[in-house]
Amino acid sequence: MDFKNSIEKFIEIFNRSNLSISKFASLIDKDRRTITSWIDRVSNVEISNDIKTKICKEFRYPEYIWEDACSGDEFLKSITSIPQKEVRIIDEDYKGRLQYIIEHEKNRRFVIQAQFPGPMYRDSAVRKVYKTTNSSEIEEL
């Protein structure tokens, strides 16, 4: 399919988002009637630059998808492919954290204190769960 104008590109982005009209409208600060008129192609008004910027920001699309030169397969590739630069940065961050944990566990047990109510890493911060002293009333029984 050839995406000639911003309305056709908008419709494709909306269809790929799998969001309801209400949710999509709230993301870009428009009312449902406007979104519906664009989807049903009732309105031929070009989408404003403000809305284009919000869509790119929310879905992390590059700004050049709205240019006339970006159409067809190039447009689909731009909205479906993940930039390799971002993937590499995430992968390096994960690898770095894992290496940090492994280095600290060589010498001693390393406990990462999680934020409440998240799970803890390996060990528990609370050592004594049960009361260790007995009362005289319990001993009599």
XYZ file of N, CA and C in Angstrom:
423
model
N 0.840 -1.181 0.000
C 0.000 0.000 0.000
C 0.884 1.244 0.000
N 0.472 2.222 -0.751
C 1.234 3.462 -0.845
C 0.589 4.509 0.058
N 1.356 5.023 0.990
C 0.856 6.011 1.943
C 1.204 7.395 1.417
N 0.213 8.052 0.804
C 0.476 9.315 0.123
C 0.367 10.528 1.035
N -0.566 10.502 1.984
C -0.732 11.674 2.840
C -0.727 11.272 4.311
N -0.807 12.272 5.161
C -0.704 12.010 6.601
C -1.915 11.264 7.152
N -3.074 11.409 6.521
C -4.269 10.686 6.988
C -4.071 9.181 6.806
N -3.570 8.766 5.651
C -3.333 7.340 5.406
C -2.272 6.789 6.356
N -1.252 7.572 6.616
C -0.216 7.149 7.563
C -0.791 7.060 8.971
N -1.634 8.022 9.324
C -2.283 8.017 10.631
C -3.143 6.765 10.804
N -3.907 6.414 9.779
C -4.773 5.227 9.839
C -3.936 3.970 10.035
N -2.829 3.865 9.328
C -1.952 2.693 9.476
C -1.362 2.620 10.880
N -0.936 3.753 11.420
C -0.393 3.780 12.784
C -1.470 3.391 13.784
N -2.682 3.908 13.594
C -3.785 3.563 14.492
C -4.087 2.065 14.425
N -4.154 1.505 13.234
C -4.454 0.070 13.089
C -3.381 -0.804 13.724
N -2.135 -0.417 13.602
C -1.042 -1.203 14.183
C -0.930 -1.033 15.696
N -1.507 0.026 16.231
C -1.408 0.264 17.674
C -2.296 -0.675 18.482
N -3.361 -1.192 17.877
C -4.330 -2.062 18.562
C -4.939 -1.393 19.793
N -5.071 -0.082 19.755
C -5.698 0.662 20.839
C -7.128 1.016 20.456
N -7.936 1.282 21.457
C -9.291 1.751 21.184
C -9.223 3.201 20.716
N -10.305 3.651 20.110
C -10.340 5.037 19.643
C -10.211 5.992 20.822
N -10.853 5.657 21.934
C -10.790 6.516 23.127
C -9.372 6.623 23.662
N -8.689 5.496 23.769
C -7.322 5.497 24.296
C -6.378 6.245 23.358
N -6.521 6.004 22.076
C -5.671 6.679 21.097
C -5.916 8.183 21.131
N -7.178 8.575 21.242
C -7.524 9.999 21.307
C -6.945 10.651 22.553
N -6.971 9.945 23.666
C -6.418 10.518 24.896
C -4.893 10.644 24.821
N -4.235 9.750 24.092
C -2.777 9.836 23.948
C -2.337 11.086 23.189
N -3.119 11.450 22.184
C -2.720 12.601 21.361
C -3.564 13.843 21.654
N -4.356 13.793 22.714
C -5.169 14.936 23.161
C -6.133 15.437 22.090
N -6.848 14.532 21.507
C -7.907 14.867 20.554
C -9.179 14.161 20.997
N -10.319 14.632 20.513
C -11.557 13.942 20.869
C -11.815 12.780 19.911
N -12.690 11.887 20.336
C -12.957 10.671 19.552
C -13.571 10.985 18.197
N -14.379 12.031 18.124
C -15.021 12.370 16.847
C -13.991 12.741 15.786
N -12.956 13.458 16.186
C -11.905 13.834 15.234
C -11.162 12.599 14.739
N -10.811 11.715 15.674
C -10.107 10.476 15.306
C -10.972 9.640 14.370
N -12.252 9.523 14.692
C -13.174 8.736 13.862
C -13.308 9.344 12.473
N -13.358 10.666 12.393
C -13.476 11.302 11.071
C -12.228 11.052 10.224
N -11.058 10.989 10.861
C -9.838 10.677 10.115
C -9.828 9.220 9.665
N -10.247 8.316 10.551
C -10.229 6.890 10.224
C -11.236 6.569 9.119
N -12.416 7.179 9.200
C -13.450 6.944 8.185
C -13.239 7.772 6.924
N -12.206 8.578 6.920
C -11.840 9.450 5.794
C -12.952 10.438 5.440
N -13.682 10.863 6.457
C -14.701 11.887 6.260
C -14.030 13.245 6.105
N -12.986 13.457 6.893
C -12.256 14.723 6.860
C -10.971 14.548 6.056
N -10.719 15.502 5.184
C -9.482 15.478 4.396
C -8.482 16.512 4.880
N -8.731 17.062 6.059
C -7.839 18.071 6.622
C -6.533 17.396 7.016
N -5.436 18.022 6.656
C -4.104 17.498 6.985
C -3.902 17.537 8.498
N -3.240 16.537 9.027
C -2.986 16.457 10.470
C -1.948 17.511 10.846
N -2.181 18.191 11.961
C -1.282 19.277 12.374
C 0.072 18.724 12.825
N 1.058 19.582 12.801
C 2.410 19.186 13.220
C 2.455 18.821 14.695
N 1.609 19.458 15.494
C 1.552 19.151 16.922
C 1.116 17.698 17.146
N 0.110 17.260 16.415
C -0.378 15.877 16.534
C 0.675 14.903 16.019
N 1.327 15.244 14.932
C 2.387 14.384 14.390
C 3.514 14.204 15.404
N 3.876 15.299 16.065
C 4.935 15.238 17.077
C 4.516 14.374 18.257
N 3.261 14.499 18.688
C 2.767 13.688 19.809
C 2.766 12.206 19.462
N 2.369 11.876 18.237
C 2.362 10.469 17.812
C 3.789 9.918 17.812
N 4.725 10.682 17.269
C 6.124 10.234 17.243
C 6.676 10.076 18.652
N 6.296 10.965 19.539
C 6.786 10.897 20.916
C 6.197 9.697 21.652
N 4.889 9.480 21.525
C 4.223 8.391 22.247
C 4.665 7.013 21.759
N 4.778 6.856 20.448
C 5.107 5.552 19.879
C 6.584 5.410 19.526
N 7.367 6.437 19.799
C 8.814 6.450 19.540
C 9.151 6.209 18.069
N 8.410 6.878 17.218
C 8.678 6.818 15.784
C 9.590 7.973 15.404
N 10.387 7.799 14.341
C 11.215 8.920 13.874
C 10.337 10.007 13.246
N 10.792 11.231 13.312
C 10.012 12.370 12.799
C 9.839 12.324 11.275
N 10.772 11.688 10.573
C 10.725 11.726 9.112
C 9.619 10.860 8.510
N 8.866 10.132 9.309
C 7.794 9.301 8.737
C 6.690 10.145 8.114
N 6.585 11.408 8.495
C 5.523 12.269 7.973
C 5.926 12.967 6.681
N 7.174 12.848 6.275
C 7.612 13.494 5.038
C 7.024 12.773 3.831
N 6.877 13.518 2.729
C 6.298 12.939 1.509
C 7.193 11.865 0.908
N 8.491 11.987 1.085
C 9.430 11.007 0.525
C 9.325 9.658 1.232
N 8.857 9.653 2.464
C 8.727 8.405 3.227
C 7.345 7.816 2.972
N 7.278 6.849 2.070
C 5.989 6.225 1.753
C 6.207 4.762 1.400
N 5.133 4.017 1.388
C 5.196 2.610 1.008
C 5.981 1.763 1.980
N 6.895 0.963 1.428
C 7.689 0.046 2.248
C 8.608 0.777 3.219
N 9.104 1.926 2.806
C 9.982 2.693 3.691
C 9.222 3.152 4.938
N 7.968 3.572 4.757
C 7.146 3.988 5.896
C 6.881 2.808 6.829
N 6.506 1.667 6.252
C 6.239 0.481 7.078
C 7.484 0.036 7.833
N 8.625 0.098 7.176
C 9.878 -0.271 7.834
C 10.192 0.692 8.974
N 9.902 1.967 8.775
C 10.191 2.976 9.800
C 9.352 2.792 11.056
N 8.113 2.315 10.898
C 7.259 2.173 12.082
C 7.289 0.767 12.680
N 7.894 -0.185 11.976
C 7.924 -1.552 12.511
C 9.298 -2.000 12.980
N 10.356 -1.480 12.392
C 11.692 -1.947 12.774
C 12.194 -1.193 13.998
N 13.040 -1.854 14.758
C 13.634 -1.270 15.953
C 15.026 -0.785 15.589
N 15.351 0.462 15.918
C 16.706 0.948 15.624
C 17.754 0.133 16.374
N 18.762 -0.332 15.669
C 19.779 -1.199 16.264
C 20.596 -0.485 17.330
N 20.734 0.824 17.199
C 21.496 1.595 18.179
C 20.850 1.481 19.565
N 19.516 1.602 19.650
C 18.820 1.510 20.931
C 18.904 0.102 21.508
N 18.827 -0.901 20.677
C 18.915 -2.282 21.149
C 20.284 -2.546 21.749
N 21.305 -2.049 21.120
C 22.667 -2.248 21.609
C 22.842 -1.598 22.978
N 22.321 -0.415 23.163
C 22.455 0.283 24.444
C 21.747 -0.489 25.550
N 20.559 -0.978 25.288
C 19.823 -1.758 26.291
C 20.586 -3.028 26.624
N 21.109 -3.701 25.599
C 21.844 -4.937 25.805
C 23.102 -4.689 26.630
N 23.812 -3.616 26.353
C 25.021 -3.296 27.114
C 24.685 -2.982 28.564
N 23.566 -2.331 28.799
C 23.163 -2.007 30.162
C 22.861 -3.286 30.937
N 22.139 -4.210 30.338
C 21.816 -5.484 30.983
C 23.086 -6.274 31.278
N 23.981 -6.306 30.305
C 25.232 -7.042 30.459
C 26.082 -6.441 31.576
N 26.106 -5.116 31.648
C 26.870 -4.439 32.686
C 26.338 -4.721 34.082
N 25.015 -4.717 34.238
C 24.429 -5.010 35.550
C 24.688 -6.450 35.960
N 24.572 -7.362 35.016
C 24.818 -8.774 35.306
C 26.278 -8.995 35.693
N 27.182 -8.353 35.000
C 28.607 -8.469 35.317
C 28.891 -7.916 36.712
N 28.248 -6.826 37.095
C 28.415 -6.231 38.422
C 27.985 -7.210 39.511
N 26.853 -7.880 39.308
C 26.357 -8.853 40.292
C 27.312 -10.032 40.408
N 27.773 -10.552 39.281
C 28.671 -11.713 39.295
C 29.991 -11.372 39.976
N 30.537 -10.196 39.720
C 31.797 -9.790 40.356
C 31.659 -9.692 41.867
N 30.548 -9.189 42.356
C 30.364 -9.037 43.796
C 30.029 -10.357 44.487
N 29.541 -11.332 43.747
C 29.229 -12.617 44.352
C 30.428 -13.555 44.386
N 31.530 -13.186 43.783
C 32.720 -14.033 43.827
C 33.245 -14.153 45.252
N 33.287 -13.040 45.964
C 33.876 -13.014 47.303
C 32.869 -13.292 48.413
N 31.663 -12.809 48.255
C 30.664 -12.964 49.314
C 29.281 -12.974 48.679
N 28.316 -13.282 49.496
C 26.941 -13.292 49.007
C 26.465 -11.850 48.839
N 25.935 -11.545 47.687
C 25.535 -10.182 47.341
C 24.021 -10.098 47.334
N 23.483 -9.196 48.147
C 22.032 -9.047 48.256
C 21.634 -7.695 47.683
N 20.718 -7.728 46.743
C 20.182 -6.492 46.194
C 18.902 -6.184 46.955
N 18.864 -5.036 47.601
C 17.674 -4.650 48.351
C 16.637 -4.111 47.371
N 15.545 -4.805 47.277
C 14.484 -4.395 46.362
C 13.602 -3.349 47.016
N 12.940 -2.590 46.194
C 11.993 -1.619 46.723
C 10.698 -2.333 47.053
N 10.066 -1.914 48.125
C 8.809 -2.529 48.537
C 7.774 -2.333 47.456
N 6.956 -3.266 47.097
C 6.819 -4.640 47.567
C 7.470 -5.636 46.634
N 8.497 -5.231 45.915
C 9.147 -6.108 44.960
C 9.868 -7.267 45.613
N 10.134 -8.315 44.851
C 10.840 -9.473 45.403
C 12.313 -9.153 45.662
N 12.916 -9.921 46.509
C 14.323 -9.708 46.839
C 15.178 -10.668 46.019
N 16.450 -10.374 45.959
C 17.380 -11.215 45.228
C 18.007 -12.212 46.184
N 17.685 -13.465 46.019
C 18.229 -14.610 46.734
C 17.898 -14.688 48.214
N 18.267 -13.696 48.987
C 18.114 -13.771 50.431
C 17.026 -12.828 50.901
N 16.680 -12.983 52.129
C 15.652 -12.132 52.712
C 16.303 -11.116 53.637
N 15.740 -9.932 53.686
C 16.280 -8.897 54.566
C 15.874 -9.154 56.008
N 14.757 -9.848 56.207
C 14.281 -10.145 57.557
C 14.783 -11.526 57.938
N 15.647 -11.591 58.940
C 16.223 -12.880 59.316
C 15.304 -13.648 60.256
N 14.674 -12.957 61.181
C 13.820 -13.622 62.164
C 12.366 -13.325 61.853
N 11.691 -14.325 61.360
C 10.289 -14.157 61.029
C 9.426 -14.442 62.249
N 9.806 -15.448 63.020
C 9.018 -15.854 64.172
C 9.649 -15.355 65.464
N 8.812 -15.217 66.461
C 9.277 -14.788 67.774
C 10.079 -15.928 68.401
N 11.235 -15.601 68.950
C 12.112 -16.659 69.464
C 11.994 -16.867 70.966
N 11.338 -15.966 71.670
C 11.197 -16.141 73.122
C 9.845 -16.751 73.444
N 9.812 -17.510 74.490
C 8.561 -18.136 74.922
C 8.045 -17.446 76.175
N 6.760 -17.273 76.223
C 6.182 -16.689 77.432
C 5.917 -17.793 78.447
N 5.809 -17.405 79.693
C 5.575 -18.391 80.762
C 4.201 -19.034 80.633
N 3.243 -18.329 80.095
C 1.898 -18.890 79.917
C 1.912 -20.037 78.916
N 2.695 -19.892 77.874
C 2.773 -20.956 76.868
C 3.503 -22.164 77.430
N 4.528 -21.943 78.237
C 5.282 -23.052 78.814
C 4.430 -23.862 79.786
N 3.494 -23.215 80.472
C 2.620 -23.926 81.402
C 1.698 -24.885 80.672
N 1.288 -24.530 79.468
C 0.383 -25.394 78.719
C 1.139 -26.611 78.244
